[in-house]
């Protein structure tokens, strides 16, 4: 599985694709409630890493820890780097890669014809590689108060059961 599992950073990258500076994109994401006052967990990739650990357990029954993963966020991205990639037929996305053996998180170049390159704003998406049906990409909301509230409510209900 490979996917965009942090809507906050995806929003920031989308804004940088539109020429907005990293700092301004971060400020916008914070103003919209996508980022905490300390955005480190998101922009350094640790929020996505935690989700990758959960995916690894759910998909492959593997119990990973943070110290077993390579994690690198989006702090090094700039609108100029993103524009240069676009000129070569790519864009950037913060991607979690989860395999039966390992998981990692990093800002990666994605071909413009790949489904994940078109996922913009505070949206999440994941591509599952299947044996019989090829790649399947699922796309949905990834950041915001309603989405976070629903996730918390679902977790509380699951704990109660």
CSV table of C-alpha atoms in Angstrom, one decimal:
chain,number,residue,atom,x,y,z
A,1,UNK,CA,0.0,0.0,0.0
A,2,UNK,CA,1.2,3.5,-0.8
A,3,UNK,CA,-0.7,6.6,0.1
A,4,UNK,CA,-1.2,10.2,1.2
A,5,UNK,CA,-2.3,9.7,4.8
A,6,UNK,CA,-1.8,13.2,6.2
A,7,UNK,CA,-4.3,15.7,4.8
A,8,UNK,CA,-2.6,18.6,6.5
A,9,UNK,CA,0.7,18.2,4.6
A,10,UNK,CA,-1.2,17.4,1.4
A,11,UNK,CA,-2.9,20.8,1.7
A,12,UNK,CA,0.4,22.5,2.2
A,13,UNK,CA,1.9,20.8,-0.8
A,14,UNK,CA,-1.1,21.8,-2.9
A,15,UNK,CA,-0.7,25.4,-1.9
A,16,UNK,CA,3.0,25.3,-2.7
A,17,UNK,CA,2.1,23.8,-6.2
A,18,UNK,CA,0.1,27.1,-6.6
A,19,UNK,CA,3.2,29.1,-5.7
A,20,UNK,CA,2.5,29.8,-2.1
A,21,UNK,CA,5.6,29.7,0.2
A,22,UNK,CA,6.1,26.9,2.7
A,23,UNK,CA,5.6,29.3,5.6
A,24,UNK,CA,2.4,30.8,4.1
A,25,UNK,CA,1.0,27.4,3.3
A,26,UNK,CA,1.7,26.3,6.9
A,27,UNK,CA,0.0,29.4,8.3
A,28,UNK,CA,-3.0,28.8,6.0
A,29,UNK,CA,-3.2,25.2,7.2
A,30,UNK,CA,-3.1,26.3,10.8
A,31,UNK,CA,-5.8,28.9,10.3
A,32,UNK,CA,-8.0,26.3,8.7
A,33,UNK,CA,-7.5,24.0,11.7
A,34,UNK,CA,-5.6,21.4,9.7
A,35,UNK,CA,-2.4,21.8,11.8
A,36,UNK,CA,-1.7,22.1,15.6
A,37,UNK,CA,0.1,25.1,17.0
A,38,UNK,CA,3.2,22.9,16.9
A,39,UNK,CA,3.0,21.3,13.4
A,40,UNK,CA,6.0,19.1,13.8
A,41,UNK,CA,4.1,15.8,13.9
A,42,UNK,CA,2.5,16.5,10.6
A,43,UNK,CA,5.3,18.3,8.7
A,44,UNK,CA,8.1,16.0,9.9
A,45,UNK,CA,6.1,12.9,8.9
A,46,UNK,CA,5.4,11.4,12.3
A,47,UNK,CA,1.6,11.5,12.1
A,48,UNK,CA,1.8,9.6,8.8
A,49,UNK,CA,4.3,7.2,10.3
A,50,UNK,CA,1.8,6.4,13.1
A,51,UNK,CA,-0.9,5.7,10.6
A,52,UNK,CA,1.6,3.6,8.6
A,53,UNK,CA,2.2,1.5,11.7
A,54,UNK,CA,-1.6,0.9,12.0
A,55,UNK,CA,-1.8,0.0,8.3
A,56,UNK,CA,1.1,-2.4,8.6
A,57,UNK,CA,-0.7,-4.2,11.5
A,58,UNK,CA,-4.1,-4.2,9.8
A,59,UNK,CA,-2.9,-5.3,6.4
A,60,UNK,CA,0.0,-7.6,7.2
A,61,UNK,CA,-0.2,-8.4,10.9
A,62,UNK,CA,3.2,-6.8,11.4
A,63,UNK,CA,3.9,-4.8,14.6
A,64,UNK,CA,6.3,-2.0,13.6
A,65,UNK,CA,7.7,0.7,15.8
A,66,UNK,CA,8.9,4.2,14.9
A,67,UNK,CA,12.5,3.3,15.2
A,68,UNK,CA,12.1,0.6,12.6
A,69,UNK,CA,11.0,3.2,10.0
A,70,UNK,CA,12.6,5.8,7.8
A,71,UNK,CA,10.6,9.0,8.3
A,72,UNK,CA,11.2,12.3,6.5
A,73,UNK,CA,8.6,15.0,6.2
A,74,UNK,CA,8.1,18.0,3.9
A,75,UNK,CA,10.2,20.7,5.5
A,76,UNK,CA,12.7,20.7,2.6
A,77,UNK,CA,10.0,21.3,-0.1
A,78,UNK,CA,9.6,24.7,-1.7
A,79,UNK,CA,7.4,26.0,-4.5
A,80,UNK,CA,10.5,26.1,-6.7
A,81,UNK,CA,11.4,22.4,-6.1
A,82,UNK,CA,7.7,21.5,-6.8
A,83,UNK,CA,7.6,23.6,-10.0
A,84,UNK,CA,10.9,22.0,-11.2
A,85,UNK,CA,9.4,18.6,-10.7
A,86,UNK,CA,6.2,19.6,-12.5
A,87,UNK,CA,8.3,20.7,-15.5
A,88,UNK,CA,9.7,17.1,-15.6
A,89,UNK,CA,6.2,15.5,-15.4
A,90,UNK,CA,6.1,15.0,-11.6
A,91,UNK,CA,4.7,16.4,-8.5
A,92,UNK,CA,5.5,15.8,-4.8
A,93,UNK,CA,3.3,14.1,-2.2
A,94,UNK,CA,4.1,13.0,1.4
A,95,UNK,CA,3.7,9.2,1.0
A,96,UNK,CA,3.6,6.4,3.3
A,97,UNK,CA,4.8,3.1,1.8
A,98,UNK,CA,3.7,0.0,3.6
A,99,UNK,CA,4.8,-3.5,2.6
A,100,UNK,CA,4.8,-6.9,4.4
A,101,UNK,CA,8.4,-6.2,5.3
A,102,UNK,CA,8.6,-2.6,6.3
A,103,UNK,CA,7.0,0.9,6.2
A,104,UNK,CA,8.4,4.4,5.5
A,105,UNK,CA,7.3,8.0,5.1
A,106,UNK,CA,8.8,10.6,2.8
A,107,UNK,CA,8.1,13.4,0.4
A,108,UNK,CA,8.4,11.7,-3.0
A,109,UNK,CA,8.1,12.6,-6.7
A,110,UNK,CA,4.9,11.2,-8.2
A,111,UNK,CA,4.3,11.0,-11.9
A,112,UNK,CA,1.6,13.4,-13.0
A,113,UNK,CA,-0.4,10.5,-14.6
A,114,UNK,CA,-0.5,8.6,-11.3
A,115,UNK,CA,-3.8,8.8,-9.4
A,116,UNK,CA,-2.1,10.1,-6.2
A,117,UNK,CA,-0.7,13.2,-8.1
A,118,UNK,CA,-4.2,14.5,-8.6
A,119,UNK,CA,-5.2,14.2,-4.9
A,120,UNK,CA,-5.1,17.8,-3.7
A,121,UNK,CA,-6.1,19.9,-0.7
A,122,UNK,CA,-6.7,18.3,2.7
A,123,UNK,CA,-7.5,15.0,1.1
A,124,UNK,CA,-6.1,11.5,1.8
A,125,UNK,CA,-5.7,8.7,-0.7
A,126,UNK,CA,-4.2,5.2,-0.7
A,127,UNK,CA,-3.3,2.9,-3.5
A,128,UNK,CA,-3.5,-0.8,-2.8
A,129,UNK,CA,-1.6,-3.2,-5.1
A,130,UNK,CA,-3.8,-6.2,-5.6
A,131,UNK,CA,-3.1,-9.6,-7.1
A,132,UNK,CA,-6.2,-9.9,-9.3
A,133,UNK,CA,-7.4,-6.3,-9.9
A,134,UNK,CA,-4.2,-4.3,-10.2
A,135,UNK,CA,-3.9,-1.0,-8.3
A,136,UNK,CA,-7.0,0.3,-6.6
A,137,UNK,CA,-6.9,3.9,-5.2
A,138,UNK,CA,-9.3,5.1,-2.5
A,139,UNK,CA,-9.7,8.8,-1.9
A,140,UNK,CA,-11.5,10.7,0.9
A,141,UNK,CA,-11.4,13.5,3.4
A,142,UNK,CA,-8.2,13.7,5.4
A,143,UNK,CA,-8.0,16.7,7.7
A,144,UNK,CA,-10.4,19.1,9.5
A,145,UNK,CA,-12.5,19.3,12.6
A,146,UNK,CA,-15.4,17.2,11.4
A,147,UNK,CA,-13.1,14.4,10.1
A,148,UNK,CA,-11.1,14.4,13.3
A,149,UNK,CA,-14.2,14.5,15.5
A,150,UNK,CA,-15.7,11.5,13.6
A,151,UNK,CA,-12.5,9.5,14.0
A,152,UNK,CA,-12.4,10.2,17.7
A,153,UNK,CA,-16.1,9.2,18.1
A,154,UNK,CA,-15.6,6.0,16.1
A,155,UNK,CA,-12.6,5.2,18.4
A,156,UNK,CA,-14.6,5.8,21.5
A,157,UNK,CA,-17.5,3.6,20.3
A,158,UNK,CA,-15.0,0.8,19.4
A,159,UNK,CA,-13.5,1.1,22.9
A,160,UNK,CA,-16.9,0.9,24.5
A,161,UNK,CA,-17.8,-2.2,22.6
